[in-house]
PDB file of C-alpha atoms in Angstrom:
ATOM      1  CA  MET A  17    -142.962 -34.571   1.119  1.00  0.00           C
ATOM      2  CA  ASP A  18    -144.397 -35.707   4.468  1.00  0.00           C
ATOM      3  CA  ASP A  19    -140.898 -36.742   5.534  1.00  0.00           C
ATOM      4  CA  ALA A  20    -139.493 -33.223   5.070  1.00  0.00           C
ATOM      5  CA  PRO A  21    -138.285 -31.623   8.314  1.00  0.00           C
ATOM      6  CA  GLN A  22    -140.561 -28.991   9.829  1.00  0.00           C
ATOM      7  CA  LEU A  23    -139.217 -25.481   9.409  1.00  0.00           C
ATOM      8  CA  THR A  24    -139.020 -23.061  12.307  1.00  0.00           C
ATOM      9  CA  PRO A  25    -140.808 -19.705  11.936  1.00  0.00           C
ATOM     10  CA  ASP A  26    -137.454 -17.965  11.431  1.00  0.00           C
ATOM     11  CA  GLU A  27    -136.393 -20.411   8.724  1.00  0.00           C
ATOM     12  CA  ALA A  28    -139.719 -19.998   6.923  1.00  0.00           C
ATOM     13  CA  LEU A  29    -139.374 -16.216   6.988  1.00  0.00           C
ATOM     14  CA  GLU A  30    -135.833 -16.417   5.643  1.00  0.00           C
ATOM     15  CA  LEU A  31    -137.039 -18.495   2.694  1.00  0.00           C
ATOM     16  CA  LEU A  32    -139.496 -15.735   1.835  1.00  0.00           C
ATOM     17  CA  LYS A  33    -136.852 -13.027   2.132  1.00  0.00           C
ATOM     18  CA  ASP A  34    -134.456 -15.009  -0.071  1.00  0.00           C
ATOM     19  CA  GLY A  35    -137.185 -15.461  -2.665  1.00  0.00           C
ATOM     20  CA  ASN A  36    -137.992 -11.764  -2.783  1.00  0.00           C
ATOM     21  CA  ARG A  37    -134.295 -10.954  -3.169  1.00  0.00           C
ATOM     22  CA  ARG A  38    -134.164 -13.249  -6.201  1.00  0.00           C
ATOM     23  CA  PHE A  39    -137.317 -11.609  -7.547  1.00  0.00           C
ATOM     24  CA  LEU A  40    -135.665  -8.187  -7.259  1.00  0.00           C
ATOM     25  CA  ASP A  41    -132.559  -9.483  -9.036  1.00  0.00           C
ATOM     26  CA  ASP A  42    -134.712 -10.602 -12.008  1.00  0.00           C
ATOM     27  CA  THR A  43    -133.361 -14.137 -11.786  1.00  0.00           C
ATOM     28  CA  THR A  44    -134.965 -16.839 -13.901  1.00  0.00           C
ATOM     29  CA  TYR A  45    -137.837 -18.384 -11.988  1.00  0.00           C
ATOM     30  CA  GLU A  46    -138.426 -22.044 -12.809  1.00  0.00           C
ATOM     31  CA  PRO A  47    -140.273 -23.821  -9.983  1.00  0.00           C
ATOM     32  CA  THR A  48    -140.648 -27.585 -10.205  1.00  0.00           C
ATOM     33  CA  MET A  49    -144.090 -28.259 -11.663  1.00  0.00           C
ATOM     34  CA  ASP A  50    -143.550 -31.541 -13.481  1.00  0.00           C
ATOM     35  CA  ARG A  51    -145.708 -34.660 -13.202  1.00  0.00           C
ATOM     36  CA  MET A  52    -143.726 -36.127 -10.304  1.00  0.00           C
ATOM     37  CA  ARG A  53    -144.154 -32.943  -8.282  1.00  0.00           C
ATOM     38  CA  ARG A  54    -147.882 -32.889  -8.974  1.00  0.00           C
ATOM     39  CA  LEU A  55    -148.206 -36.525  -7.910  1.00  0.00           C
ATOM     40  CA  GLU A  56    -146.264 -35.806  -4.741  1.00  0.00           C
ATOM     41  CA  LEU A  57    -148.596 -32.946  -3.865  1.00  0.00           C
ATOM     42  CA  ALA A  58    -151.678 -35.000  -4.720  1.00  0.00           C
ATOM     43  CA  ALA A  59    -150.754 -37.266  -1.820  1.00  0.00           C
ATOM     44  CA  ALA A  60    -150.221 -34.464   0.728  1.00  0.00           C
ATOM     45  CA  GLN A  61    -149.334 -30.816   1.065  1.00  0.00           C
ATOM     46  CA  ARG A  62    -146.987 -29.158   3.499  1.00  0.00           C
ATOM     47  CA  PRO A  63    -146.806 -25.405   2.863  1.00  0.00           C
ATOM     48  CA  PHE A  64    -144.213 -23.592   4.958  1.00  0.00           C
ATOM     49  CA  ALA A  65    -146.142 -20.318   5.297  1.00  0.00           C
ATOM     50  CA  ALA A  66    -149.719 -19.070   5.269  1.00  0.00           C
ATOM     51  CA  TYR A  67    -150.414 -15.778   3.560  1.00  0.00           C
ATOM     52  CA  LEU A  68    -153.248 -13.310   4.013  1.00  0.00           C
ATOM     53  CA  SER A  69    -152.890 -10.866   1.148  1.00  0.00           C
ATOM     54  CA  CYS A  70    -154.905  -8.598  -1.115  1.00  0.00           C
ATOM     55  CA  SER A  71    -156.738  -9.929  -4.174  1.00  0.00           C
ATOM     56  CA  ASP A  72    -155.039  -7.279  -6.340  1.00  0.00           C
ATOM     57  CA  SER A  73    -153.820  -8.930  -9.560  1.00  0.00           C
ATOM     58  CA  ARG A  74    -150.455  -7.185  -9.220  1.00  0.00           C
ATOM     59  CA  VAL A  75    -149.670  -8.889  -5.905  1.00  0.00           C
ATOM     60  CA  PRO A  76    -149.294 -12.676  -6.418  1.00  0.00           C
ATOM     61  CA  PRO A  77    -147.329 -14.022  -3.418  1.00  0.00           C
ATOM     62  CA  GLU A  78    -145.952 -17.088  -5.224  1.00  0.00           C
ATOM     63  CA  LEU A  79    -144.262 -14.877  -7.813  1.00  0.00           C
ATOM     64  CA  LEU A  80    -143.058 -12.163  -5.422  1.00  0.00           C
ATOM     65  CA  PHE A  81    -141.256 -14.801  -3.358  1.00  0.00           C
ATOM     66  CA  GLU A  82    -140.392 -17.208  -6.182  1.00  0.00           C
ATOM     67  CA  ARG A  83    -142.126 -20.190  -4.634  1.00  0.00           C
ATOM     68  CA  GLY A  84    -143.657 -23.195  -6.358  1.00  0.00           C
ATOM     69  CA  LEU A  85    -146.584 -25.567  -6.068  1.00  0.00           C
ATOM     70  CA  GLY A  86    -147.525 -26.541  -2.537  1.00  0.00           C
ATOM     71  CA  GLU A  87    -145.245 -24.081  -0.735  1.00  0.00           C
ATOM     72  CA  LEU A  88    -147.604 -21.267   0.282  1.00  0.00           C
ATOM     73  CA  PHE A  89    -151.114 -21.511   1.716  1.00  0.00           C
ATOM     74  CA  ILE A  90    -152.715 -18.313   0.448  1.00  0.00           C
ATOM     75  CA  ILE A  91    -155.889 -16.517   1.480  1.00  0.00           C
ATOM     76  CA  ARG A  92    -156.681 -13.462  -0.641  1.00  0.00           C
ATOM     77  CA  ASN A  93    -159.432 -10.879  -0.378  1.00  0.00           C
ATOM     78  CA  ALA A  94    -159.852  -7.173  -1.076  1.00  0.00           C
ATOM     79  CA  GLY A  95    -157.722  -5.292   1.434  1.00  0.00           C
ATOM     80  CA  ASN A  96    -156.397  -8.443   3.167  1.00  0.00           C
ATOM     81  CA  THR A  97    -159.129  -8.231   5.791  1.00  0.00           C
ATOM     82  CA  LEU A  98    -159.538 -10.707   8.623  1.00  0.00           C
ATOM     83  CA  CYS A  99    -163.043 -11.944   7.830  1.00  0.00           C
ATOM     84  CA  THR A 100    -164.428 -15.196   9.212  1.00  0.00           C
ATOM     85  CA  THR A 101    -163.376 -17.113   6.111  1.00  0.00           C
ATOM     86  CA  ALA A 102    -159.828 -15.764   6.304  1.00  0.00           C
ATOM     87  CA  LEU A 103    -159.524 -16.503  10.009  1.00  0.00           C
ATOM     88  CA  GLY A 104    -160.887 -20.012   9.609  1.00  0.00           C
ATOM     89  CA  SER A 105    -158.520 -20.660   6.711  1.00  0.00           C
ATOM     90  CA  LEU A 106    -155.531 -19.516   8.768  1.00  0.00           C
ATOM     91  CA  GLU A 107    -156.616 -21.748  11.642  1.00  0.00           C
ATOM     92  CA  PHE A 108    -156.813 -24.676   9.225  1.00  0.00           C
ATOM     93  CA  ALA A 109    -153.304 -23.947   7.924  1.00  0.00           C
ATOM     94  CA  VAL A 110    -151.910 -23.938  11.455  1.00  0.00           C
ATOM     95  CA  THR A 111    -153.858 -26.788  13.042  1.00  0.00           C
ATOM     96  CA  ASN A 112    -154.081 -29.189  10.086  1.00  0.00           C
ATOM     97  CA  LEU A 113    -150.979 -28.331   8.066  1.00  0.00           C
ATOM     98  CA  GLN A 114    -148.695 -27.210  10.923  1.00  0.00           C
ATOM     99  CA  VAL A 115    -147.689 -24.009   9.135  1.00  0.00           C
ATOM    100  CA  PRO A 116    -145.052 -22.220  11.283  1.00  0.00           C
ATOM    101  CA  LEU A 117    -145.493 -18.728   9.831  1.00  0.00           C
ATOM    102  CA  ILE A 118    -148.398 -16.419   8.980  1.00  0.00           C
ATOM    103  CA  VAL A 119    -147.720 -13.319   6.884  1.00  0.00           C
ATOM    104  CA  VAL A 120    -150.265 -10.513   6.522  1.00  0.00           C
ATOM    105  CA  MET A 121    -149.313  -8.417   3.496  1.00  0.00           C
ATOM    106  CA  GLY A 122    -150.700  -5.116   2.286  1.00  0.00           C
ATOM    107  CA  HIS A 123    -149.420  -3.218  -0.710  1.00  0.00           C
ATOM    108  CA  GLU A 124    -148.842   0.152  -2.326  1.00  0.00           C
ATOM    109  CA  ALA A 125    -151.791   1.853  -4.081  1.00  0.00           C
ATOM    110  CA  CYS A 126    -154.366  -0.598  -2.722  1.00  0.00           C
ATOM    111  CA  GLY A 127    -157.695  -0.132  -4.490  1.00  0.00           C
ATOM    112  CA  ALA A 128    -159.711  -1.374  -1.522  1.00  0.00           C
ATOM    113  CA  LEU A 129    -158.044   1.109   0.846  1.00  0.00           C
ATOM    114  CA  ASN A 130    -158.488   3.873  -1.715  1.00  0.00           C
ATOM    115  CA  ALA A 131    -162.202   3.082  -1.832  1.00  0.00           C
ATOM    116  CA  ALA A 132    -162.354   3.043   1.979  1.00  0.00           C
ATOM    117  CA  VAL A 133    -160.721   6.490   2.044  1.00  0.00           C
ATOM    118  CA  SER A 134    -163.317   7.784  -0.430  1.00  0.00           C
ATOM    119  CA  LEU A 135    -166.065   6.344   1.751  1.00  0.00           C
ATOM    120  CA  ALA A 136    -164.607   7.943   4.889  1.00  0.00           C
ATOM    121  CA  ARG A 137    -164.428  11.302   3.125  1.00  0.00           C
ATOM    122  CA  GLY A 138    -168.047  10.988   1.988  1.00  0.00           C
ATOM    123  CA  LYS A 139    -167.033  11.224  -1.655  1.00  0.00           C
ATOM    124  CA  ALA A 140    -168.284   7.832  -2.852  1.00  0.00           C
ATOM    125  CA  SER A 141    -170.886   5.150  -2.245  1.00  0.00           C
ATOM    126  CA  PHE A 142    -170.738   1.475  -3.110  1.00  0.00           C
ATOM    127  CA  THR A 143    -172.996  -1.556  -3.428  1.00  0.00           C
ATOM    128  CA  GLY A 144    -173.977  -3.386  -0.268  1.00  0.00           C
ATOM    129  CA  ASN A 145    -171.422  -6.182  -0.447  1.00  0.00           C
ATOM    130  CA  ILE A 146    -168.555  -3.863  -1.335  1.00  0.00           C
ATOM    131  CA  SER A 147    -169.555  -1.589   1.531  1.00  0.00           C
ATOM    132  CA  LYS A 148    -169.362  -4.549   3.929  1.00  0.00           C
ATOM    133  CA  VAL A 149    -165.760  -5.142   2.883  1.00  0.00           C
ATOM    134  CA  LEU A 150    -164.889  -1.461   3.195  1.00  0.00           C
ATOM    135  CA  GLN A 151    -166.416  -1.203   6.663  1.00  0.00           C
ATOM    136  CA  SER A 152    -163.726  -3.536   7.969  1.00  0.00           C
ATOM    137  CA  LEU A 153    -161.060  -1.208   6.516  1.00  0.00           C
ATOM    138  CA  LEU A 154    -162.466   2.038   7.885  1.00  0.00           C
ATOM    139  CA  PRO A 155    -160.818   1.701  11.337  1.00  0.00           C
ATOM    140  CA  ALA A 156    -157.375   1.707   9.686  1.00  0.00           C
ATOM    141  CA  VAL A 157    -158.321   4.753   7.598  1.00  0.00           C
ATOM    142  CA  LEU A 158    -159.694   6.691  10.570  1.00  0.00           C
ATOM    143  CA  GLU A 159    -156.735   5.689  12.715  1.00  0.00           C
ATOM    144  CA  THR A 160    -154.399   7.139  10.075  1.00  0.00           C
ATOM    145  CA  ASP A 161    -156.384  10.377   9.413  1.00  0.00           C
ATOM    146  CA  PRO A 162    -158.500  10.225   6.240  1.00  0.00           C
ATOM    147  CA  TRP A 163    -157.426  13.739   5.200  1.00  0.00           C
ATOM    148  CA  ALA A 164    -153.679  13.188   5.409  1.00  0.00           C
ATOM    149  CA  ASP A 165    -151.358  13.098   2.397  1.00  0.00           C
ATOM    150  CA  HIS A 166    -150.401   9.647   1.134  1.00  0.00           C
ATOM    151  CA  ILE A 167    -153.301   8.290   3.148  1.00  0.00           C
ATOM    152  CA  VAL A 168    -153.862   5.141   1.085  1.00  0.00           C
ATOM    153  CA  ASP A 169    -150.422   3.618   1.698  1.00  0.00           C
ATOM    154  CA  ALA A 170    -150.396   4.736   5.327  1.00  0.00           C
ATOM    155  CA  ALA A 171    -153.829   3.193   5.869  1.00  0.00           C
ATOM    156  CA  ALA A 172    -152.704  -0.025   4.158  1.00  0.00           C
ATOM    157  CA  ILE A 173    -149.807  -0.333   6.607  1.00  0.00           C
ATOM    158  CA  SER A 174    -152.111   0.524   9.507  1.00  0.00           C
ATOM    159  CA  ASN A 175    -154.524  -2.170   8.366  1.00  0.00           C
ATOM    160  CA  VAL A 176    -151.743  -4.768   8.245  1.00  0.00           C
ATOM    161  CA  ARG A 177    -150.666  -3.849  11.750  1.00  0.00           C
ATOM    162  CA  ARG A 178    -154.251  -4.090  13.023  1.00  0.00           C
ATOM    163  CA  VAL A 179    -154.717  -7.563  11.539  1.00  0.00           C
ATOM    164  CA  VAL A 180    -151.352  -8.743  12.862  1.00  0.00           C
ATOM    165  CA  ARG A 181    -152.212  -7.428  16.305  1.00  0.00           C
ATOM    166  CA  GLU A 182    -155.543  -9.256  16.279  1.00  0.00           C
ATOM    167  CA  LEU A 183    -153.904 -12.523  15.203  1.00  0.00           C
ATOM    168  CA  ARG A 184    -151.262 -12.146  17.899  1.00  0.00           C
ATOM    169  CA  GLU A 185    -153.484 -11.066  20.770  1.00  0.00           C
ATOM    170  CA  GLU A 186    -157.176 -11.690  20.114  1.00  0.00           C
ATOM    171  CA  ALA A 187    -157.466 -14.697  17.816  1.00  0.00           C
ATOM    172  CA  SER A 188    -158.662 -18.136  18.855  1.00  0.00           C
ATOM    173  CA  PRO A 189    -156.606 -20.532  20.998  1.00  0.00           C
ATOM    174  CA  ALA A 190    -155.840 -22.436  17.794  1.00  0.00           C
ATOM    175  CA  LEU A 191    -153.535 -19.547  16.853  1.00  0.00           C
ATOM    176  CA  LEU A 192    -152.573 -18.150  20.239  1.00  0.00           C
ATOM    177  CA  GLU A 193    -151.270 -21.366  21.788  1.00  0.00           C
ATOM    178  CA  PRO A 194    -148.709 -22.225  19.049  1.00  0.00           C
ATOM    179  CA  GLN A 195    -147.498 -18.610  19.194  1.00  0.00           C
ATOM    180  CA  ARG A 196    -147.055 -18.919  22.952  1.00  0.00           C
ATOM    181  CA  THR A 197    -144.934 -22.048  22.530  1.00  0.00           C
ATOM    182  CA  GLY A 198    -142.847 -20.599  19.687  1.00  0.00           C
ATOM    183  CA  LYS A 199    -144.172 -22.926  16.991  1.00  0.00           C
ATOM    184  CA  LEU A 200    -145.914 -20.109  15.112  1.00  0.00           C
ATOM    185  CA  LYS A 201    -145.132 -16.469  14.356  1.00  0.00           C
ATOM    186  CA  VAL A 202    -147.291 -13.806  12.749  1.00  0.00           C
ATOM    187  CA  VAL A 203    -145.627 -10.967  10.861  1.00  0.00           C
ATOM    188  CA  GLY A 204    -146.765  -8.055   8.730  1.00  0.00           C
ATOM    189  CA  ALA A 205    -145.440  -7.055   5.322  1.00  0.00           C
ATOM    190  CA  PHE A 206    -145.883  -4.317   2.727  1.00  0.00           C
ATOM    191  CA  TYR A 207    -145.269  -4.721  -1.011  1.00  0.00           C
ATOM    192  CA  HIS A 208    -144.014  -1.881  -3.204  1.00  0.00           C
ATOM    193  CA  LEU A 209    -145.509  -2.136  -6.684  1.00  0.00           C
ATOM    194  CA  ASP A 210    -142.872  -0.031  -8.391  1.00  0.00           C
ATOM    195  CA  SER A 211    -139.750  -1.718  -7.015  1.00  0.00           C
ATOM    196  CA  GLY A 212    -141.046  -5.221  -6.298  1.00  0.00           C
ATOM    197  CA  LYS A 213    -139.616  -5.089  -2.778  1.00  0.00           C
ATOM    198  CA  VAL A 214    -141.418  -6.556   0.222  1.00  0.00           C
ATOM    199  CA  ASP A 215    -140.742  -4.852   3.543  1.00  0.00           C
ATOM    200  CA  PHE A 216    -141.449  -6.954   6.614  1.00  0.00           C
ATOM    201  CA  LEU A 217    -142.979  -4.610   9.164  1.00  0.00           C
ATOM    202  CA  ASP A 218    -142.490  -6.713  12.260  1.00  0.00           C
ATOM    203  CA  PRO A 219    -139.063  -8.209  12.942  1.00  0.00           C
ATOM    204  CA  ILE A 220    -138.806 -11.770  14.148  1.00  0.00           C
ATOM    205  CA  ASP A 221    -137.566 -11.750  17.737  1.00  0.00           C
TER     206      ASP A 221
END
């Protein structure tokens, strides 16, 4: 596995798009998970993309893109927020594993964004730790207009764009420098629960 050629950001993104197309076509998904593959991964890992996505049980990146063991480095939390743990994990993926692509993915009918909308409207209260998570989502809700129709999905997309913007412009040198040299790209995505389709919000230049 260590001898495999390093993918470019564009090639990594194309692998994800191809996988989602197969997922939409309902093709049989049989990733290699035998003993030899497990032994290979025990020696070293080389994922080709890092993923910051929501913890929602309906949004498992490996399945949506038909990838197998050792291919995606995934960080999941409620609302795909860029907390310290998420940021540190992404830095590790880039600096230690040389991942060429970071994807930030929100999704349709996100429960965390729905709760943030309820909080913004003053219609709900939550425990302290949940409130801390929702506070990081409130800027996306307020930016979208908490009283608009279809606010939850619009806020989810706004949140993805905010996180992508921070990773592209305000993150640490560990992420900014490889982007400057073209070794790393950060893109946003949005998953549709009903269709299974993933829309990539930011085209690769």
